Amino acid sequence: MPELRKDPIVQRWVIIATERAKRPMDFPPPDETPTSKGCPFCEGNEKMTPPEIFAVRKDGTPRDGPDWTVRVVPNKFPALRIEGDLGKVGLGIYDRMNGIGAHEVIIETTKHEEKLELQSVDSLFKVFNTYKLRLIDLKRDERFRYILIFKNDGKTAGASLSHPHSQLIATPVTPKRIREELLGAQHYYEYKDRCIFCDIIREEALQKERIVYENGGFIAFCPFASRFPFEIWIIPKRHDPDYDSIENDEIFAFADMMKTTVAKLSKALSHPHYNYVLHTGPVRWPRRGYWTTIDSDFHWHIEIIPRLTNVAGFEWGTGFYINPTVPEEAAGYLQETLV
Ligand SMILES: [Zn+2]
Ligand SMILES: [Zn+2]
Ligand SMILES: [Zn+2]
């Protein structure tokens, strides 16, 4: 019998299609022959990107030269532009504003083939610390309301270059998905006087059916109402709305968590293409009634979505998802996959 499950945060229903349940081997591995030829993100090709915004590099080496470990550059084809003001106007019932924002690329390693799961925890520390520093820097810009950090890994996940990188987009409005999540968490808190993410951590630890991996600081699990097969959420055990207040020891635990989780996915499903998104608290420049309760009701986290199925008409038309893999079974496969 197929099952309907409801996400407790955004109240989204999903269909868990148990009758055509898919196991890891039922998803064909993606075909990809990564090429490093003419890659603008490889060490030595720094002149092929716009000038760097930030880099972790060897002391005394010049900007836009080799000898770095993490490098942040503006996106060459930005979705939004950094210069200018918002120019908000109404056109009858419609609203428009200028496409102001930041669009940056975080190049995670000098080595083309060094996927996230192959990097050391020490190198990943530098990547995830860079996320923190970029968030702190961009949050000072009063034009921005939200900063999303995400990763597209592989063609099916939207990556045009196979060199390991993530991206950051700062927007002058709160994105719809984020808003739904913030409001859902706020309503839950108003009702129960507890953070829903802290409650989810407690519940998952209790039920133990959906846990993928756990370390001192973080828990990874397949959410109860997973939209996609092998969807994974990673939540820090310490309540904090904002990623940018993460401490050094927590970044190490986070690096271990990401490396292990992605390695498990990669091994269990033969290197699937995937996306992850970092959901952190919004920028909180004082505005009337704007997210004043975030400190208690929101809790940052990462959502990882392996791209194993296509989003089709039903999903587009309804916002409802059909997931062919039972989350408990997905978690079981991943937990048993040793890396
Ligand atoms: Zn490269
Ligand atoms: Zn919490
Ligand atoms: Zn989220």
Coordinates of C-alpha atoms and ligand atoms in Angstrom, one line a residue:
M1 CA 0.0 0.0 0.0
P2 CA 1.5 3.4 -1.0
E3 CA 1.7 5.8 1.9
L4 CA 1.1 9.5 2.3
R5 CA 3.5 11.2 4.7
K6 CA 3.5 14.8 5.9
D7 CA 6.6 17.0 6.5
P8 CA 6.1 18.5 9.9
I9 CA 7.9 21.8 9.0
V10 CA 6.3 22.9 5.8
Q11 CA 3.2 20.6 5.9
R12 CA 4.1 19.2 2.5
W13 CA 2.6 15.7 1.7
V14 CA 4.6 13.2 -0.2
I15 CA 3.7 9.8 -1.6
I16 CA 5.9 7.0 -0.6
A17 CA 5.3 4.6 -3.4
T18 CA 6.1 1.3 -1.7
E19 CA 4.8 -0.9 -4.5
R20 CA 7.5 0.0 -6.9
A21 CA 10.1 0.3 -4.2
K22 CA 13.5 1.0 -5.6
R23 CA 16.7 -0.2 -4.1
P24 CA 20.2 1.3 -4.7
M25 CA 20.9 -1.1 -7.7
D26 CA 17.7 -0.1 -9.4
F27 CA 19.1 3.4 -10.1
P28 CA 21.5 3.3 -13.1
P29 CA 24.8 5.1 -12.4
P30 CA 25.2 8.4 -14.4
D31 CA 27.6 8.3 -17.3
E32 CA 30.2 10.9 -17.1
T33 CA 33.7 11.3 -18.3
P34 CA 35.1 14.3 -16.4
T35 CA 37.6 16.2 -18.4
S36 CA 40.1 18.7 -16.9
K37 CA 41.0 20.1 -20.3
G38 CA 40.8 23.9 -20.2
C39 CA 39.2 23.9 -16.8
P40 CA 39.2 27.4 -15.3
F41 CA 39.1 26.1 -11.7
C42 CA 42.3 24.1 -12.0
E43 CA 45.5 25.4 -10.4
G44 CA 47.5 27.4 -12.9
N45 CA 44.4 28.6 -14.8
E46 CA 43.5 31.4 -12.3
K47 CA 43.5 34.0 -15.1
M48 CA 40.5 32.2 -16.7
T49 CA 38.2 33.3 -13.9
P50 CA 37.2 36.8 -12.8
P51 CA 39.6 38.2 -10.1
E52 CA 39.3 36.4 -6.8
I53 CA 37.2 37.7 -3.9
F54 CA 38.9 35.6 -1.3
A55 CA 41.3 32.7 -1.1
V56 CA 43.0 30.5 1.4
R57 CA 46.5 30.6 -0.1
K58 CA 50.2 30.1 0.9
D59 CA 51.6 33.2 2.7
G60 CA 53.0 35.8 0.4
T61 CA 51.7 34.4 -2.8
P62 CA 50.0 37.0 -5.1
R63 CA 46.2 37.0 -5.8
D64 CA 45.0 35.2 -8.9
G65 CA 48.2 33.0 -9.0
P66 CA 48.7 29.4 -7.9
D67 CA 49.4 28.1 -4.4
W68 CA 45.9 28.2 -2.9
T69 CA 43.7 25.6 -1.3
V70 CA 40.3 27.3 -1.6
R71 CA 39.4 30.1 -3.9
V72 CA 36.3 32.2 -4.2
V73 CA 35.6 34.1 -7.5
P74 CA 32.5 35.8 -8.9
N75 CA 30.5 33.6 -11.2
K76 CA 31.4 34.5 -14.8
F77 CA 27.8 34.3 -15.8
P78 CA 26.1 35.7 -12.7
A79 CA 22.3 35.2 -12.2
L80 CA 22.4 38.5 -10.2
R81 CA 24.7 41.6 -10.3
I82 CA 26.4 43.0 -7.4
E83 CA 26.4 46.7 -8.4
G84 CA 23.5 49.1 -8.1
D85 CA 20.4 49.8 -6.0
L86 CA 17.2 47.8 -5.9
G87 CA 15.0 50.3 -7.8
K88 CA 11.8 48.7 -6.5
V89 CA 8.7 49.8 -8.4
G90 CA 5.1 48.7 -8.9
L91 CA 3.7 48.2 -12.4
G92 CA 0.0 48.1 -11.7
I93 CA -0.6 44.9 -9.7
Y94 CA 3.0 43.7 -10.6
D95 CA 6.2 44.3 -8.7
R96 CA 9.7 44.5 -10.1
M97 CA 13.2 45.4 -8.9
N98 CA 16.7 45.3 -10.3
G99 CA 18.5 42.0 -10.3
I100 CA 20.9 42.9 -7.5
G101 CA 22.7 40.2 -5.6
A102 CA 26.0 38.3 -5.3
H103 CA 26.8 35.1 -7.2
E104 CA 30.1 33.5 -6.2
V105 CA 31.8 30.3 -6.9
I106 CA 33.7 28.5 -4.1
I107 CA 36.4 26.4 -5.7
E108 CA 37.0 23.6 -3.1
T109 CA 40.4 22.2 -4.2
T110 CA 43.1 22.7 -6.8
K111 CA 42.7 19.1 -7.9
H112 CA 40.2 18.5 -10.6
E113 CA 39.4 14.9 -9.7
E114 CA 39.3 15.4 -5.9
K115 CA 35.6 15.0 -5.1
L116 CA 34.3 16.0 -1.7
E117 CA 34.4 12.5 -0.3
L118 CA 38.0 12.1 -1.4
Q119 CA 39.2 15.3 0.4
S120 CA 40.7 15.1 3.8
V121 CA 38.8 16.5 6.8
D122 CA 41.5 19.2 7.1
S123 CA 40.9 20.4 3.5
L124 CA 37.2 20.3 4.0
F125 CA 37.6 22.4 7.1
K126 CA 39.0 25.1 4.9
V127 CA 36.1 24.8 2.5
F128 CA 33.4 25.0 5.2
N129 CA 35.3 27.8 7.1
T130 CA 35.2 29.7 3.8
Y131 CA 31.4 29.3 3.8
K132 CA 31.3 30.9 7.2
L133 CA 33.6 33.8 6.2
R134 CA 31.6 34.6 3.0
L135 CA 28.3 34.6 5.0
I136 CA 29.8 37.0 7.6
D137 CA 31.1 39.3 4.9
L138 CA 27.9 39.4 2.7
K139 CA 25.5 39.7 5.7
R140 CA 26.9 43.2 6.1
D141 CA 25.3 44.3 2.9
E142 CA 21.9 45.8 3.8
R143 CA 20.5 45.1 0.3
F144 CA 20.5 41.3 0.9
R145 CA 17.9 39.3 2.7
Y146 CA 19.1 35.8 2.1
I147 CA 22.3 34.0 1.2
L148 CA 22.1 30.5 -0.1
I149 CA 25.1 28.3 -0.4
F150 CA 24.6 25.2 -2.5
K151 CA 26.4 22.6 -4.6
N152 CA 25.6 21.1 -7.9
D153 CA 27.7 18.0 -8.4
G154 CA 27.4 16.3 -11.8
K155 CA 25.5 17.2 -15.0
T156 CA 22.1 16.0 -13.9
A157 CA 22.5 18.2 -10.8
G158 CA 23.1 21.2 -13.0
A159 CA 26.9 21.5 -12.9
S160 CA 28.6 22.7 -16.1
L161 CA 32.1 22.0 -14.8
S162 CA 33.2 18.8 -13.0
H163 CA 35.9 20.5 -10.9
P164 CA 34.7 20.4 -7.3
H165 CA 33.0 23.7 -6.4
S166 CA 30.0 25.1 -4.6
Q167 CA 28.1 28.4 -5.2
L168 CA 26.7 31.2 -3.2
I169 CA 23.8 33.4 -4.3
A170 CA 22.7 36.4 -2.1
T171 CA 19.2 37.6 -3.0
P172 CA 17.4 40.9 -2.2
V173 CA 14.2 38.9 -1.3
T174 CA 13.6 35.9 0.9
P175 CA 13.3 32.9 -1.4
K176 CA 9.9 31.1 -1.3
R177 CA 11.2 27.7 -0.1
I178 CA 13.1 29.4 2.7
R179 CA 10.2 31.5 3.7
E180 CA 7.9 28.4 4.0
E181 CA 10.5 26.7 6.1
L182 CA 11.0 29.7 8.4
L183 CA 7.3 30.2 8.8
G184 CA 6.7 26.5 9.4
A185 CA 9.3 26.5 12.2
Q186 CA 7.9 29.7 13.6
H187 CA 4.4 28.3 13.8
Y188 CA 5.6 25.1 15.4
Y189 CA 7.5 27.1 18.1
E190 CA 4.5 29.3 18.8
Y191 CA 2.4 26.2 19.4
K192 CA 4.9 24.0 21.3
D193 CA 7.5 26.4 22.6
R194 CA 10.2 24.2 21.2
C195 CA 12.4 24.3 18.1
I196 CA 11.1 21.8 15.5
F197 CA 14.6 20.8 14.4
C198 CA 15.7 20.0 18.0
D199 CA 12.5 18.0 18.3
I200 CA 13.2 16.1 15.0
I201 CA 16.8 15.3 16.3
R202 CA 15.3 13.9 19.5
E203 CA 12.6 11.9 17.6
E204 CA 15.1 10.4 15.1
A205 CA 17.4 9.4 18.0
L206 CA 14.5 7.7 19.6
Q207 CA 13.0 5.9 16.6
K208 CA 16.5 5.1 15.2
E209 CA 15.0 3.9 11.9
R210 CA 16.2 6.7 9.6
I211 CA 19.7 7.5 10.9
V212 CA 22.5 7.4 8.3
Y213 CA 25.4 8.5 10.4
E214 CA 26.0 10.4 13.6
N215 CA 29.1 12.0 15.2
G216 CA 29.7 14.2 18.3
G217 CA 28.2 17.3 16.7
F218 CA 25.8 16.2 13.9
I219 CA 23.2 13.8 12.9
A220 CA 22.4 12.6 9.3
F221 CA 19.1 10.9 8.5
C222 CA 16.6 10.3 5.7
P223 CA 13.7 12.6 6.7
F224 CA 10.3 10.9 7.5
A225 CA 8.6 12.7 4.5
S226 CA 11.6 12.5 2.1
R227 CA 10.7 14.0 -1.3
F228 CA 13.4 12.0 -3.1
P229 CA 14.9 8.6 -2.8
F230 CA 18.0 8.7 -0.6
E231 CA 17.3 12.3 0.5
I232 CA 19.4 13.1 3.5
W233 CA 19.3 16.0 6.0
I234 CA 22.2 16.9 8.3
I235 CA 21.4 18.8 11.4
P236 CA 23.8 20.1 14.1
K237 CA 23.0 18.9 17.6
R238 CA 23.6 22.3 19.1
H239 CA 20.7 24.7 18.5
D240 CA 21.8 27.6 16.3
P241 CA 19.9 29.4 13.6
D242 CA 23.0 30.7 11.8
Y243 CA 25.7 28.7 10.1
D244 CA 28.1 31.6 10.4
S245 CA 28.3 31.2 14.2
I246 CA 29.8 27.7 13.8
E247 CA 32.9 27.2 16.0
N248 CA 36.2 25.6 14.8
D249 CA 35.7 22.2 16.5
E250 CA 32.2 22.1 15.0
I251 CA 33.5 22.8 11.5
F252 CA 35.8 19.7 11.9
A253 CA 32.8 17.6 13.0
F254 CA 30.8 19.0 10.1
A255 CA 33.6 18.2 7.7
D256 CA 33.7 14.6 9.0
M257 CA 29.9 14.4 8.7
M258 CA 29.8 15.7 5.1
K259 CA 32.8 13.5 3.9
T260 CA 31.3 10.3 5.5
T261 CA 27.7 11.0 4.3
V262 CA 28.7 11.8 0.7
A263 CA 31.1 8.9 0.6
K264 CA 28.2 6.5 1.7
L265 CA 25.9 8.0 -1.0
S266 CA 28.6 7.7 -3.6
K267 CA 29.5 4.1 -2.7
A268 CA 25.9 2.8 -2.3
L269 CA 24.6 4.4 -5.5
S270 CA 27.7 4.4 -7.8
H271 CA 28.6 8.2 -7.7
P272 CA 25.1 9.7 -8.3
H273 CA 24.9 13.3 -9.2
Y274 CA 23.6 15.3 -6.3
N275 CA 22.8 18.8 -5.0
Y276 CA 23.1 20.0 -1.4
V277 CA 21.7 23.3 0.0
L278 CA 22.6 25.0 3.2
H279 CA 19.6 26.4 4.9
T280 CA 20.8 29.0 7.4
G281 CA 19.0 31.9 9.1
P282 CA 18.1 34.9 6.9
V283 CA 20.0 38.3 7.0
R284 CA 18.3 40.2 9.9
W285 CA 18.7 43.9 9.2
P286 CA 16.0 45.5 11.3
R287 CA 12.8 45.6 9.3
R288 CA 9.2 45.9 10.5
G289 CA 8.2 42.6 12.0
Y290 CA 10.9 40.8 10.1
W291 CA 12.0 37.4 11.5
T292 CA 12.3 38.6 15.1
T293 CA 12.0 35.1 16.6
I294 CA 14.5 33.3 14.4
D295 CA 17.0 32.8 17.3
S296 CA 14.7 30.4 19.1
D297 CA 12.7 28.9 16.3
F298 CA 15.1 28.2 13.4
H299 CA 18.0 25.8 13.3
W300 CA 20.5 25.6 10.4
H301 CA 20.9 22.4 8.4
I302 CA 21.9 20.9 5.1
E303 CA 19.6 19.0 2.7
I304 CA 21.3 16.6 0.3
I305 CA 19.4 15.4 -2.8
P306 CA 20.9 12.7 -5.0
R307 CA 19.5 13.1 -8.5
L308 CA 18.1 9.7 -9.2
T309 CA 14.6 10.5 -10.5
N310 CA 13.1 13.3 -12.6
V311 CA 10.7 15.8 -11.3
A312 CA 7.7 15.5 -13.7
G313 CA 4.3 16.9 -14.4
F314 CA 2.6 15.8 -11.2
E315 CA 5.3 17.4 -9.0
W316 CA 5.3 20.6 -11.1
G317 CA 1.6 20.9 -11.0
T318 CA 1.1 20.2 -7.3
G319 CA 4.3 20.6 -5.2
F320 CA 3.6 17.0 -4.1
Y321 CA 6.4 14.5 -4.6
I322 CA 6.4 10.8 -5.4
N323 CA 9.3 9.0 -3.7
P324 CA 9.9 5.4 -4.9
T325 CA 12.2 4.5 -2.0
V326 CA 11.0 4.1 1.6
P327 CA 13.1 6.5 3.8
E328 CA 13.7 3.8 6.4
E329 CA 15.1 1.4 3.8
A330 CA 17.2 4.1 2.2
A331 CA 18.7 4.9 5.6
G332 CA 19.3 1.2 6.2
Y333 CA 21.3 0.8 3.0
L334 CA 23.3 3.9 3.7
Q335 CA 24.0 3.0 7.3
E336 CA 25.2 -0.4 6.3
T337 CA 27.4 1.0 3.5
L338 CA 30.9 1.2 5.1
V339 CA 33.3 3.9 4.1
Ligands
ZN1 ZN 39.7 21.6 -12.9
ZN2 ZN 16.9 23.8 17.4
ZN3 ZN 15.7 23.1 4.9

